[in-house]
XYZ file of C-alpha atoms in Angstrom:
117
model
C -6.943 17.082 1.256
C -9.887 16.618 -1.089
C -12.580 19.173 -1.721
C -16.129 18.521 -3.051
C -18.322 21.225 -4.418
C -21.865 20.621 -5.410
C -24.301 22.383 -7.666
C -27.741 21.964 -9.191
C -30.109 22.280 -6.240
C -33.212 24.343 -6.302
C -37.014 24.715 -5.826
C -39.214 22.657 -8.133
C -42.594 21.390 -8.398
C -43.563 17.725 -7.776
C -43.048 15.726 -10.953
C -40.218 17.872 -12.038
C -36.570 16.921 -12.721
C -33.162 18.087 -11.415
C -29.689 17.245 -12.066
C -26.972 17.601 -9.202
C -23.276 17.742 -10.005
C -20.269 17.326 -7.785
C -16.674 17.873 -8.723
C -13.804 16.798 -6.539
C -10.454 18.745 -6.364
C -7.142 19.074 -4.464
C -4.696 16.339 -3.434
C -6.560 13.249 -5.017
C -4.736 10.014 -4.889
C -7.514 7.679 -6.169
C -11.207 8.026 -5.458
C -12.910 4.659 -5.714
C -16.245 5.549 -4.595
C -18.594 8.512 -5.078
C -22.238 9.234 -4.329
C -25.033 11.184 -2.738
C -26.567 11.282 0.769
C -29.449 13.479 1.884
C -30.772 14.730 5.121
C -34.452 15.399 5.228
C -36.012 17.741 7.720
C -36.105 16.041 11.224
C -34.428 12.843 9.724
C -30.769 11.395 9.869
C -28.591 11.634 6.837
C -29.236 8.741 4.649
C -27.608 7.161 1.502
C -29.370 7.964 -1.748
C -27.049 6.646 -4.356
C -23.598 5.600 -4.923
C -21.254 4.315 -7.617
C -17.875 2.650 -7.368
C -14.766 2.418 -9.701
C -16.345 -0.498 -11.361
C -19.568 1.480 -12.203
C -21.674 -0.621 -9.643
C -24.413 1.342 -8.285
C -26.467 1.353 -5.253
C -29.804 3.116 -4.411
C -32.108 3.539 -1.632
C -35.407 1.730 -2.213
C -37.350 5.131 -2.233
C -35.572 6.384 -5.310
C -35.019 3.476 -7.433
C -36.401 3.917 -10.820
C -36.483 7.801 -10.401
C -32.799 8.825 -9.699
C -29.821 7.865 -11.697
C -26.148 8.195 -10.388
C -23.286 8.462 -12.820
C -19.560 9.315 -12.720
C -16.887 10.893 -14.868
C -13.866 9.102 -13.370
C -11.474 11.158 -15.685
C -12.925 14.375 -14.128
C -13.516 12.932 -10.564
C -17.107 14.134 -10.848
C -20.407 12.652 -9.889
C -23.916 13.317 -10.941
C -27.460 12.703 -9.612
C -30.254 12.785 -12.310
C -33.621 13.005 -10.458
C -36.910 12.610 -12.131
C -40.506 12.455 -10.938
C -39.546 14.470 -7.790
C -41.661 14.100 -4.816
C -42.227 16.466 -1.798
C -40.611 13.680 0.308
C -37.451 14.164 -1.784
C -36.987 17.630 0.020
C -33.683 17.509 1.615
C -30.128 18.822 1.745
C -28.185 16.616 -0.629
C -24.454 15.927 0.125
C -21.855 14.707 -2.297
C -19.537 12.004 -0.881
C -16.259 10.487 -2.098
C -13.925 8.104 -0.647
C -10.252 8.391 -1.449
C -8.379 5.127 -1.203
C -5.096 6.772 -1.139
C -5.895 8.999 1.778
C -8.206 6.255 3.279
C -10.734 8.894 4.067
C -14.189 10.028 3.351
C -15.000 13.536 2.127
C -18.118 15.634 1.972
C -19.546 18.487 0.142
C -21.103 21.288 1.773
C -24.522 20.353 0.737
C -27.092 21.644 -1.945
C -30.813 22.306 -1.024
C -33.430 20.449 -2.995
C -36.988 21.508 -2.311
C -39.971 20.050 -4.093
C -43.115 21.949 -3.280
C -46.182 23.015 -5.200
């Protein structure tokens, strides 16, 4: 129904920046929310940041002031700008979207972000 494809992960040093991108395609009715989750080694998947159709954003406390989520509604795309990366940000980052028409959640395949010196 809806496919999400992420890009932009990689290996960086502490203090560096990265920008993740995610584009939705397929049989899209109306995507009302998009965002990013991550799964750190040995941890459960957690919400990192999300943005709704009113551009209201929400962040996990550990990334506030460092990460910025944005959205291109016309292109059904979401971005995550990450600055001042820390080793604890190392995780697989998953793009998320909720389609109101399908009343379903959709997930990308994940992109690895590794922060290491």
